[in-house]
Amino acid sequence: MPVRTASSKTRDLLIDVAAGEIHRHGYQGANLDRILNSASVTKGALYHYFGSKQALGYAVFDERIAKLIRDRWLSPVMMEGDPIGAMQGVLQVFHDTSDLDSVELGCPLNNLAQEMSPLDEGFRERIDALFEEWERGFAAALALGQSKGRVKRDIDPETTAMFIVSALEGCFGLAKSSRKMNVIRARLNAVSGYLESLRVKTKGR
Amino acid sequence: MPVRTASSKTRDLLIDVAAGEIHRHGYQGANLDRILNSASVTKGALYHYFGSKQALGYAVFDERIAKLIRDRWLSPVMMEGDPIGAMQGVLQVFHDTSDLDSVELGCPLNNLAQEMSPLDEGFRERIDALFEEWERGFAAALALGQSKGRVKRDIDPETTAMFIVSALEGCFGLAKSSRKMNVIRARLNAVSGYLESLRVKTKGR
DNA sequence: ACTGGCATACCAACCAGTATGTATGGACCG
DNA sequence: CGGTCCATACATACTGGTTGGTATGCCAGT
């Protein structure tokens, strides 16, 4: 019988390790025994907290992947008068902190989207909702930027937000296969250049 | 012992059915028995032509996926003085011929890239080479378009080609999870709008 | 003494791969 | 021209390892 307590050290550890395993092997390729081994936790503990592999996967999504997107990609861009600058800042953070290994594994959200959307309705709904939240947030930020005169008036915030998120995920997705840091840098620069084209140039620069 | 003949009805059928299975379930999730059943072919025949599941997967990539990218996305854009128009045409073809089912399964190349790049070096090399071929082709087409005065001079063909392919794959990747045709249309329109921004407006228009 | 929080042993299904058999058609020989 | 041989092209049955899931037991804290 699943437990009601929201948090537990063991439960958190399991989700962390499972997140890593899913990030590398995908959901279908994720191996429970490998997770258990790597977390030094037994199967009894796992099934004490999660009713199934699927439940564990959903928990990884709800409590890790969604949080990652919100904390690293969405929140820094909200509540800013200068969304373009904020997005550039997020890209810069990624640029500075990413190593080849993290790039090689790609975006956990995008990975799961490609793998599980056609196979599991529960995953699909979660993924769709999170992408929508992300794009809604960017659209609102762009609209705010427009009203503050920092973002060009002639773009549609919704369409542009969709395009930005798509291009971002596309860049990370392609970067996975190249395994060359300079290629990844070049892709990010391309996004950066596009973002810059949305900005209203202030005289001072 | 594998066979030497380049083509065979049974072999072709197997690759076709396997391509469909991999498209839906991913490579790891693809089930040989399901492929066999759906193709009405026995396991003996499969292992007569392919030494392993991996060999079948590579064949699907080399003989179906690579061909799809070249025929549908790359070739129509090459050898044209007007690459932007050609790309818009390709998008239009996709727009007209795609149904919800095909959109839901996404781009086979992108699917495989996200799933297999970190797991199998053979797949990774193939995927990387194909993306590079695609982007090189687009870059050449853009450069040609510049020399003919149809594409803006102030863009870098290589960077722009990378960005276009990334944005395209990103759009298809995100569209998978939405399962709403109008969302997909909107994403394609966003790409379309970006492409248009690269074009040199001719007076006649 | 009872509940939460595990630990251990086990199971049954699934699935890639294999061992072995067979039919068919062409090459080669007499 | 007829028979033998042999490679190709499958077909069938089976296996061994993997893997998600379960049954059961134990133990510490309240």
CSV table of C-alpha atoms (C1' of nucleotides) in Angstrom, one decimal:
chain,number,residue,atom,x,y,z
A,1,MET,CA,0.0,0.0,0.0
A,2,PRO,CA,1.5,3.3,-1.0
A,3,VAL,CA,2.4,5.7,1.7
A,4,ARG,CA,0.9,9.1,2.3
A,5,THR,CA,3.8,11.1,3.7
A,6,ALA,CA,4.9,13.7,1.1
A,7,SER,CA,8.6,13.2,1.6
A,8,SER,CA,11.0,10.7,2.8
A,9,LYS,CA,14.8,10.4,2.5
A,10,THR,CA,14.6,7.0,0.8
A,11,ARG,CA,11.7,8.1,-1.5
A,12,ASP,CA,13.7,11.2,-2.5
A,13,LEU,CA,16.8,9.2,-3.2
A,14,LEU,CA,14.9,6.7,-5.3
A,15,ILE,CA,13.4,9.5,-7.4
A,16,ASP,CA,16.8,11.1,-7.8
A,17,VAL,CA,18.5,7.9,-9.0
A,18,ALA,CA,15.5,7.0,-11.2
A,19,ALA,CA,15.6,10.4,-12.8
A,20,GLY,CA,19.2,9.8,-13.7
A,21,GLU,CA,18.5,6.3,-15.0
A,22,ILE,CA,15.6,7.5,-17.1
A,23,HIS,CA,17.6,10.5,-18.4
A,24,ARG,CA,20.2,8.1,-19.8
A,25,HIS,CA,18.2,5.0,-20.8
A,26,GLY,CA,14.8,6.4,-21.4
A,27,TYR,CA,11.7,5.2,-19.5
A,28,GLN,CA,11.4,1.9,-21.2
A,29,GLY,CA,15.1,1.3,-21.0
A,30,ALA,CA,15.3,2.2,-17.3
A,31,ASN,CA,16.0,-0.8,-15.2
A,32,LEU,CA,14.6,-1.1,-11.7
A,33,ASP,CA,17.3,-3.4,-10.5
A,34,ARG,CA,20.0,-1.0,-11.7
A,35,ILE,CA,18.2,1.8,-9.9
A,36,LEU,CA,17.9,-0.2,-6.7
A,37,ASN,CA,21.6,-1.2,-6.9
A,38,SER,CA,22.8,2.2,-7.6
A,39,ALA,CA,20.7,3.7,-4.8
A,40,SER,CA,21.6,0.9,-2.4
A,41,VAL,CA,17.9,0.4,-1.8
A,42,THR,CA,16.0,-2.8,-1.9
A,43,LYS,CA,12.9,-3.7,-4.0
A,44,GLY,CA,10.8,-3.8,-0.9
A,45,ALA,CA,11.5,-0.1,-0.2
A,46,LEU,CA,10.8,0.8,-3.8
A,47,TYR,CA,7.4,-0.9,-3.9
A,48,HIS,CA,6.7,0.5,-0.5
A,49,TYR,CA,6.7,4.0,-1.9
A,50,PHE,CA,5.6,3.4,-5.5
A,51,GLY,CA,2.9,1.1,-6.8
A,52,SER,CA,4.6,0.4,-10.1
A,53,LYS,CA,7.4,1.5,-12.4
A,54,GLN,CA,4.9,3.8,-14.0
A,55,ALA,CA,4.1,5.5,-10.7
A,56,LEU,CA,7.8,6.0,-10.1
A,57,GLY,CA,8.1,7.5,-13.6
A,58,TYR,CA,5.3,9.9,-13.0
A,59,ALA,CA,6.9,10.9,-9.7
A,60,VAL,CA,10.1,11.6,-11.5
A,61,PHE,CA,8.3,13.8,-13.9
A,62,ASP,CA,6.1,15.6,-11.4
A,63,GLU,CA,8.8,16.2,-8.8
A,64,ARG,CA,12.0,16.5,-10.8
A,65,ILE,CA,11.5,17.2,-14.5
A,66,ALA,CA,8.7,19.7,-14.1
A,67,LYS,CA,10.7,21.4,-11.3
A,68,LEU,CA,13.8,21.6,-13.5
A,69,ILE,CA,11.9,23.3,-16.3
A,70,ARG,CA,10.2,25.8,-14.0
A,71,ASP,CA,13.3,26.6,-12.0
A,72,ARG,CA,15.9,26.8,-14.7
A,73,TRP,CA,14.0,27.9,-17.8
A,74,LEU,CA,10.7,29.4,-16.9
A,75,SER,CA,11.0,31.3,-13.6
A,76,PRO,CA,14.1,33.4,-14.5
A,77,VAL,CA,12.3,34.8,-17.5
A,78,MET,CA,9.0,35.7,-15.7
A,79,MET,CA,8.5,38.9,-13.8
A,80,GLU,CA,11.1,40.8,-15.9
A,81,GLY,CA,10.7,43.8,-18.1
A,82,ASP,CA,13.4,42.5,-20.3
A,83,PRO,CA,12.5,38.9,-21.4
A,84,ILE,CA,15.1,38.8,-24.2
A,85,GLY,CA,17.9,39.7,-21.8
A,86,ALA,CA,16.6,37.1,-19.3
A,87,MET,CA,16.4,34.4,-21.9
A,88,GLN,CA,19.9,35.3,-23.0
A,89,GLY,CA,21.0,35.0,-19.4
A,90,VAL,CA,19.5,31.5,-19.1
A,91,LEU,CA,21.3,30.5,-22.2
A,92,GLN,CA,24.5,31.9,-20.8
A,93,VAL,CA,24.1,30.0,-17.6
A,94,PHE,CA,23.6,26.8,-19.5
A,95,HIS,CA,26.5,27.7,-21.7
A,96,ASP,CA,28.8,28.1,-18.7
A,97,THR,CA,27.6,25.2,-16.6
A,98,SER,CA,27.1,22.4,-19.2
A,99,ASP,CA,29.6,19.7,-19.8
A,100,LEU,CA,29.7,17.2,-22.6
A,101,ASP,CA,28.0,14.6,-20.5
A,102,SER,CA,25.0,16.6,-19.6
A,103,VAL,CA,24.6,17.7,-23.2
A,104,GLU,CA,24.9,14.2,-24.5
A,105,LEU,CA,21.9,13.2,-22.4
A,106,GLY,CA,19.7,16.0,-23.7
A,107,CYS,CA,16.7,17.6,-22.1
A,108,PRO,CA,14.8,15.1,-19.9
A,109,LEU,CA,11.5,16.7,-20.9
A,110,ASN,CA,12.2,16.4,-24.6
A,111,ASN,CA,13.5,12.9,-24.2
A,112,LEU,CA,10.4,11.7,-22.4
A,113,ALA,CA,8.2,13.6,-24.9
A,114,GLN,CA,9.7,11.8,-27.9
A,115,GLU,CA,9.7,8.4,-26.3
A,116,MET,CA,6.5,8.3,-24.3
A,117,SER,CA,3.9,10.6,-25.9
A,118,PRO,CA,2.6,8.0,-28.3
A,119,LEU,CA,2.8,5.2,-25.7
A,120,ASP,CA,1.4,6.4,-22.4
A,121,GLU,CA,-1.4,8.8,-22.0
A,122,GLY,CA,-0.4,9.8,-18.5
A,123,PHE,CA,3.0,10.9,-19.6
A,124,ARG,CA,1.5,12.6,-22.7
A,125,GLU,CA,-0.8,14.7,-20.6
A,126,ARG,CA,1.9,15.7,-18.2
A,127,ILE,CA,4.3,16.6,-21.0
A,128,ASP,CA,1.8,18.5,-22.9
A,129,ALA,CA,0.7,20.5,-19.9
A,130,LEU,CA,4.3,21.4,-19.0
A,131,PHE,CA,5.2,22.5,-22.5
A,132,GLU,CA,2.0,24.6,-22.5
A,133,GLU,CA,2.9,26.2,-19.2
A,134,TRP,CA,6.4,27.0,-20.4
A,135,GLU,CA,5.1,28.6,-23.6
A,136,ARG,CA,2.4,30.5,-21.8
A,137,GLY,CA,5.0,31.9,-19.5
A,138,PHE,CA,7.3,32.9,-22.3
A,139,ALA,CA,4.3,34.5,-24.1
A,140,ALA,CA,3.3,36.5,-21.1
A,141,ALA,CA,6.9,37.6,-20.6
A,142,LEU,CA,7.2,38.7,-24.2
A,143,ALA,CA,3.9,40.6,-24.0
A,144,LEU,CA,5.1,42.3,-20.9
A,145,GLY,CA,8.4,43.1,-22.7
A,146,GLN,CA,6.4,44.6,-25.5
A,147,SER,CA,4.4,46.8,-23.2
A,148,LYS,CA,7.7,48.1,-21.7
A,149,GLY,CA,9.1,48.8,-25.1
A,150,ARG,CA,11.9,46.2,-25.0
A,151,VAL,CA,10.4,43.7,-27.4
A,152,LYS,CA,9.3,44.4,-31.0
A,153,ARG,CA,5.7,45.2,-31.4
A,154,ASP,CA,5.2,43.4,-34.7
A,155,ILE,CA,5.6,39.9,-33.3
A,156,ASP,CA,2.8,37.8,-31.9
A,157,PRO,CA,3.8,36.7,-28.3
A,158,GLU,CA,2.1,33.3,-28.4
A,159,THR,CA,3.5,32.3,-31.8
A,160,THR,CA,7.0,33.6,-30.9
A,161,ALA,CA,7.0,31.8,-27.5
A,162,MET,CA,6.1,28.6,-29.2
A,163,PHE,CA,8.8,29.1,-31.7
A,164,ILE,CA,11.4,29.9,-29.1
A,165,VAL,CA,10.6,26.8,-27.0
A,166,SER,CA,10.6,24.6,-30.1
A,167,ALA,CA,13.9,26.0,-31.4
A,168,LEU,CA,15.5,25.5,-27.9
A,169,GLU,CA,14.4,21.9,-27.6
A,170,GLY,CA,15.4,21.3,-31.2
A,171,CYS,CA,18.9,22.6,-30.6
A,172,PHE,CA,19.4,20.5,-27.5
A,173,GLY,CA,17.9,17.5,-29.3
A,174,LEU,CA,20.4,17.8,-32.2
A,175,ALA,CA,23.3,18.6,-30.0
A,176,LYS,CA,22.8,15.2,-28.3
A,177,SER,CA,24.1,13.4,-31.3
A,178,SER,CA,27.0,15.6,-32.2
A,179,ARG,CA,29.0,15.2,-29.0
A,180,LYS,CA,31.1,18.2,-30.0
A,181,MET,CA,31.1,21.1,-27.7
A,182,ASN,CA,31.8,23.7,-30.4
A,183,VAL,CA,28.8,22.4,-32.3
A,184,ILE,CA,26.6,22.8,-29.3
A,185,ARG,CA,28.0,26.3,-28.7
A,186,ALA,CA,27.2,27.2,-32.3
A,187,ARG,CA,23.6,26.0,-31.9
A,188,LEU,CA,23.1,28.1,-28.8
A,189,ASN,CA,24.6,31.1,-30.6
A,190,ALA,CA,22.1,30.6,-33.4
A,191,VAL,CA,19.2,30.7,-30.9
A,192,SER,CA,20.8,33.7,-29.3
A,193,GLY,CA,21.0,35.5,-32.6
A,194,TYR,CA,17.3,34.8,-33.2
A,195,LEU,CA,16.4,36.1,-29.8
A,196,GLU,CA,18.4,39.3,-30.4
A,197,SER,CA,16.3,39.9,-33.5
A,198,LEU,CA,13.2,40.3,-31.3
A,199,ARG,CA,14.7,43.0,-29.2
A,200,VAL,CA,14.0,46.7,-29.6
A,201,LYS,CA,17.4,48.3,-29.8
A,202,THR,CA,17.8,51.1,-27.2
A,203,LYS,CA,19.8,54.1,-28.3
A,204,GLY,CA,22.4,53.7,-25.5
A,205,ARG,CA,23.0,50.0,-26.3
B,1,MET,CA,25.0,-16.6,-42.5
B,2,PRO,CA,23.8,-13.2,-43.7
B,3,VAL,CA,22.9,-13.0,-47.4
B,4,ARG,CA,24.7,-10.9,-50.0
B,5,THR,CA,21.8,-10.0,-52.3
B,6,ALA,CA,21.0,-6.3,-52.0
B,7,SER,CA,17.3,-6.6,-52.1
B,8,SER,CA,14.6,-9.2,-51.5
B,9,LYS,CA,10.9,-9.0,-51.1
B,10,THR,CA,10.9,-10.5,-47.6
B,11,ARG,CA,13.8,-8.4,-46.5
B,12,ASP,CA,12.2,-5.2,-47.7
B,13,LEU,CA,8.9,-6.1,-46.0
B,14,LEU,CA,10.7,-6.7,-42.7
B,15,ILE,CA,12.5,-3.4,-42.9
B,16,ASP,CA,9.2,-1.6,-43.7
B,17,VAL,CA,7.3,-3.2,-40.8
B,18,ALA,CA,10.3,-2.8,-38.5
B,19,ALA,CA,10.4,0.9,-39.4
B,20,GLY,CA,6.8,1.3,-38.4
B,21,GLU,CA,7.3,-0.6,-35.2
B,22,ILE,CA,10.4,1.5,-34.3
B,23,HIS,CA,8.6,4.7,-35.2
B,24,ARG,CA,5.9,4.0,-32.7
B,25,HIS,CA,7.7,2.1,-29.9
B,26,GLY,CA,11.2,3.3,-30.2
B,27,TYR,CA,14.1,1.0,-30.9
B,28,GLN,CA,14.3,-0.5,-27.4
B,29,GLY,CA,10.6,-0.8,-27.2
B,30,ALA,CA,10.3,-2.5,-30.6
B,31,ASN,CA,9.3,-6.1,-30.3
B,32,LEU,CA,10.6,-8.6,-32.8
B,33,ASP,CA,7.7,-11.0,-32.3
B,34,ARG,CA,5.3,-8.2,-33.0
B,35,ILE,CA,7.2,-7.3,-36.2
B,36,LEU,CA,7.2,-10.9,-37.3
B,37,ASN,CA,3.6,-11.3,-36.6
B,38,SER,CA,2.5,-8.1,-38.3
B,39,ALA,CA,4.7,-9.0,-41.3
B,40,SER,CA,3.5,-12.6,-41.4
B,41,VAL,CA,7.2,-13.6,-41.5
B,42,THR,CA,8.9,-16.1,-39.2
B,43,LYS,CA,11.9,-15.7,-37.0
B,44,GLY,CA,14.0,-17.9,-39.3
B,45,ALA,CA,13.5,-15.5,-42.1
B,46,LEU,CA,14.4,-12.5,-40.0
B,47,TYR,CA,17.6,-14.0,-38.7
B,48,HIS,CA,18.4,-15.2,-42.2
B,49,TYR,CA,18.6,-11.6,-43.4
B,50,PHE,CA,19.7,-9.8,-40.2
B,51,GLY,CA,22.3,-10.9,-37.7
B,52,SER,CA,20.6,-9.2,-34.8
B,53,LYS,CA,18.0,-6.7,-33.7
B,54,GLN,CA,20.7,-4.1,-34.0
B,55,ALA,CA,21.5,-5.0,-37.6
B,56,LEU,CA,17.8,-4.7,-38.4
B,57,GLY,CA,17.7,-1.3,-36.7
B,58,TYR,CA,20.7,-0.1,-38.6
B,59,ALA,CA,19.1,-1.3,-41.9
B,60,VAL,CA,15.9,0.6,-41.0
B,61,PHE,CA,18.0,3.7,-40.5
B,62,ASP,CA,20.2,3.4,-43.6
B,63,GLU,CA,17.5,2.3,-46.0
B,64,ARG,CA,14.4,4.0,-44.8
B,65,ILE,CA,15.0,6.9,-42.4
B,66,ALA,CA,18.0,8.4,-44.3
B,67,LYS,CA,16.1,8.0,-47.5
B,68,LEU,CA,13.0,9.8,-46.1
B,69,ILE,CA,15.1,12.8,-44.9
B,70,ARG,CA,16.9,13.0,-48.2
B,71,ASP,CA,13.8,12.6,-50.4
B,72,ARG,CA,11.3,14.7,-48.5
B,73,TRP,CA,13.4,17.4,-46.8
B,74,LEU,CA,16.7,17.7,-48.4
B,75,SER,CA,16.5,17.1,-52.2
B,76,PRO,CA,13.5,19.4,-52.8
B,77,VAL,CA,15.6,22.3,-51.4
B,78,MET,CA,18.8,21.7,-53.3
B,79,MET,CA,19.5,22.9,-56.8
B,80,GLU,CA,17.1,25.8,-56.4
B,81,GLY,CA,17.8,29.5,-56.7
B,82,ASP,CA,15.0,30.1,-54.2
B,83,PRO,CA,15.7,28.0,-51.1
B,84,ILE,CA,13.2,29.9,-48.9
B,85,GLY,CA,10.4,29.2,-51.4
B,86,ALA,CA,11.5,25.6,-51.7
B,87,MET,CA,11.5,25.1,-47.9
B,88,GLN,CA,8.1,26.8,-47.7
B,89,GLY,CA,6.9,24.3,-50.3
B,90,VAL,CA,8.2,21.4,-48.3
B,91,LEU,CA,6.4,22.7,-45.3
B,92,GLN,CA,3.3,23.1,-47.4
B,93,VAL,CA,3.5,19.5,-48.6
B,94,PHE,CA,3.8,18.3,-45.0
B,95,HIS,CA,0.9,20.6,-43.9
B,96,ASP,CA,-1.3,19.1,-46.6
B,97,THR,CA,-0.4,15.5,-46.3
B,98,SER,CA,0.0,15.0,-42.5
B,99,ASP,CA,-2.7,13.5,-40.4
B,100,LEU,CA,-2.9,13.4,-36.6
B,101,ASP,CA,-1.5,9.9,-36.5
B,102,SER,CA,1.7,10.7,-38.4
B,103,VAL,CA,2.2,13.8,-36.4
B,104,GLU,CA,1.7,11.9,-33.1
B,105,LEU,CA,4.6,9.6,-34.0
B,106,GLY,CA,7.0,12.5,-34.8
B,107,CYS,CA,10.1,12.5,-36.9
B,108,PRO,CA,11.7,9.0,-37.0
B,109,LEU,CA,15.1,10.6,-37.1
B,110,ASN,CA,14.5,12.8,-34.2
B,111,ASN,CA,12.9,10.0,-32.2
B,112,LEU,CA,15.9,7.8,-32.7
B,113,ALA,CA,18.3,10.6,-32.0
B,114,GLN,CA,16.8,11.3,-28.6
B,115,GLU,CA,16.5,7.6,-27.6
B,116,MET,CA,19.7,6.1,-29.0
B,117,SER,CA,22.4,8.7,-29.2
B,118,PRO,CA,23.7,8.1,-25.7
B,119,LEU,CA,23.2,4.4,-25.8
B,120,ASP,CA,24.6,3.1,-29.1
B,121,GLU,CA,27.6,4.5,-30.9
B,122,GLY,CA,26.5,3.0,-34.2
B,123,PHE,CA,23.2,4.8,-34.2
B,124,ARG,CA,24.8,8.0,-32.9
B,125,GLU,CA,27.3,8.1,-35.8
B,126,ARG,CA,24.6,7.5,-38.3
B,127,ILE,CA,22.3,10.1,-36.8
B,128,ASP,CA,25.1,12.7,-36.5
B,129,ALA,CA,26.2,12.2,-40.1
B,130,LEU,CA,22.6,12.5,-41.4
B,131,PHE,CA,21.9,15.7,-39.5
B,132,GLU,CA,25.2,17.1,-40.8
B,133,GLU,CA,24.3,16.2,-44.4
B,134,TRP,CA,21.0,17.8,-44.0
B,135,GLU,CA,22.4,21.0,-42.5
B,136,ARG,CA,25.3,21.1,-45.1
B,137,GLY,CA,22.7,20.9,-47.8
B,138,PHE,CA,20.5,23.6,-46.4
B,139,ALA,CA,23.6,25.8,-45.9
B,140,ALA,CA,24.7,25.3,-49.5
B,141,ALA,CA,21.2,26.1,-50.7
B,142,LEU,CA,21.1,29.3,-48.6
B,143,ALA,CA,24.4,30.4,-49.9
B,144,LEU,CA,23.3,29.8,-53.5
B,145,GLY,CA,20.1,31.8,-52.7
B,146,GLN,CA,22.3,34.6,-51.4
B,147,SER,CA,24.3,34.7,-54.6
B,148,LYS,CA,21.1,34.9,-56.6
B,149,GLY,CA,19.9,37.7,-54.5
B,150,ARG,CA,16.9,35.8,-53.0
B,151,VAL,CA,18.3,35.4,-49.5
B,152,LYS,CA,19.5,38.2,-47.2
B,153,ARG,CA,23.2,38.8,-47.3
B,154,ASP,CA,23.6,39.5,-43.6
B,155,ILE,CA,22.9,35.9,-42.4
B,156,ASP,CA,25.5,33.2,-42.1
B,157,PRO,CA,24.4,30.2,-44.1
B,158,GLU,CA,25.9,27.6,-41.8
B,159,THR,CA,24.5,29.0,-38.6
B,160,THR,CA,21.1,29.7,-40.2
B,161,ALA,CA,20.9,26.2,-41.7
B,162,MET,CA,21.6,24.7,-38.3
B,163,PHE,CA,19.0,26.9,-36.7
B,164,ILE,CA,16.3,26.0,-39.3
B,165,VAL,CA,16.9,22.2,-38.9
B,166,SER,CA,16.8,22.6,-35.1
B,167,ALA,CA,13.7,24.6,-35.2
B,168,LEU,CA,12.0,22.2,-37.5
B,169,GLU,CA,12.8,19.2,-35.4
B,170,GLY,CA,11.9,21.1,-32.3
B,171,CYS,CA,8.5,21.9,-33.7
B,172,PHE,CA,7.7,18.3,-34.7
B,173,GLY,CA,9.0,17.1,-31.4
B,174,LEU,CA,6.7,19.4,-29.4
B,175,ALA,CA,3.8,18.7,-31.7
B,176,LYS,CA,3.9,15.0,-30.8
B,177,SER,CA,2.6,15.7,-27.3
B,178,SER,CA,-0.1,18.1,-28.2
B,179,ARG,CA,-2.2,15.9,-30.4
B,180,LYS,CA,-4.1,18.9,-31.6
B,181,MET,CA,-3.9,19.7,-35.3
B,182,ASN,CA,-4.3,23.4,-34.9
B,183,VAL,CA,-1.4,23.5,-32.5
B,184,ILE,CA,0.8,21.7,-35.1
B,185,ARG,CA,-0.4,24.1,-37.8
B,186,ALA,CA,0.5,27.0,-35.6
B,187,ARG,CA,4.0,25.7,-35.0
B,188,LEU,CA,4.6,25.2,-38.7
B,189,ASN,CA,3.4,28.7,-39.3
B,190,ALA,CA,5.9,30.0,-36.8
B,191,VAL,CA,8.7,28.3,-38.7
B,192,SER,CA,7.2,29.6,-41.9
B,193,GLY,CA,7.3,33.1,-40.5
B,194,TYR,CA,10.9,32.8,-39.5
B,195,LEU,CA,11.8,31.5,-43.0
B,196,GLU,CA,10.1,34.5,-44.6
B,197,SER,CA,12.2,36.8,-42.5
B,198,LEU,CA,15.3,35.5,-44.4
B,199,ARG,CA,14.0,36.3,-47.8
B,200,VAL,CA,14.9,39.3,-49.9
B,201,LYS,CA,11.6,40.9,-50.9
B,202,THR,CA,11.4,41.3,-54.6
B,203,LYS,CA,9.7,44.4,-55.8
B,204,GLY,CA,7.0,42.4,-57.8
B,205,ARG,CA,5.9,40.3,-54.8
C,1,DA,C1',0.5,-4.6,19.7
C,2,DC,C1',0.4,-2.3,15.7
C,3,DT,C1',1.9,0.5,11.9
C,4,DG,C1',5.4,2.3,8.9
C,5,DG,C1',9.6,1.2,6.7
C,6,DC,C1',12.0,-1.6,4.9
C,7,DA,C1',14.6,-6.6,3.5
C,8,DT,C1',14.8,-11.2,1.0
C,9,DA,C1',13.4,-14.7,-1.9
C,10,DC,C1',10.9,-15.8,-5.4
C,11,DC,C1',7.9,-15.9,-9.7
C,12,DA,C1',6.0,-15.6,-14.2
C,13,DA,C1',6.1,-13.3,-18.4
C,14,DC,C1',8.6,-11.6,-22.0
C,15,DC,C1',11.9,-11.6,-25.5
C,16,DA,C1',16.2,-11.7,-28.2
C,17,DG,C1',18.6,-15.2,-30.0
C,18,DT,C1',19.6,-20.3,-31.5
C,19,DA,C1',19.4,-25.0,-33.0
C,20,DT,C1',17.6,-27.7,-36.3
C,21,DG,C1',14.7,-29.0,-40.0
C,22,DT,C1',12.9,-28.5,-44.8
C,23,DA,C1',11.6,-27.1,-49.4
C,24,DT,C1',13.1,-25.2,-53.8
C,25,DG,C1',15.7,-24.0,-57.6
C,26,DG,C1',19.8,-23.7,-60.2
C,27,DA,C1',24.6,-25.6,-61.2
C,28,DC,C1',27.2,-29.3,-62.5
C,29,DC,C1',28.3,-33.9,-63.9
C,30,DG,C1',27.7,-38.0,-66.4
D,1,DC,C1',18.7,-35.0,-70.4
D,2,DG,C1',18.2,-36.8,-65.8
D,3,DG,C1',20.0,-37.1,-61.5
D,4,DT,C1',22.8,-35.4,-57.7
D,5,DC,C1',24.4,-31.7,-54.9
D,6,DC,C1',24.2,-27.7,-52.5
D,7,DA,C1',23.2,-23.0,-51.4
D,8,DT,C1',19.4,-20.0,-50.5
D,9,DA,C1',15.3,-19.1,-48.2
D,10,DC,C1',12.8,-19.8,-45.1
D,11,DA,C1',9.8,-22.6,-40.8
D,12,DT,C1',9.3,-24.4,-35.9
D,13,DA,C1',10.4,-25.2,-31.4
D,14,DC,C1',13.0,-24.1,-27.8
D,15,DT,C1',16.1,-21.6,-24.3
D,16,DG,C1',18.2,-18.7,-21.1
D,17,DG,C1',18.5,-14.5,-19.3
D,18,DT,C1',16.2,-10.4,-18.0
D,19,DT,C1',12.8,-7.8,-15.5
D,20,DG,C1',8.7,-5.9,-13.4
D,21,DG,C1',6.2,-7.4,-9.8
D,22,DT,C1',4.8,-10.1,-5.4
D,23,DA,C1',4.6,-12.7,-1.0
D,24,DT,C1',6.3,-12.8,3.3
D,25,DG,C1',8.9,-11.7,7.2
D,26,DC,C1',11.3,-8.6,10.4
D,27,DC,C1',12.1,-4.8,13.3
D,28,DA,C1',12.0,-0.3,15.4
D,29,DG,C1',9.3,3.3,17.2
D,30,DT,C1',5.0,5.0,19.4
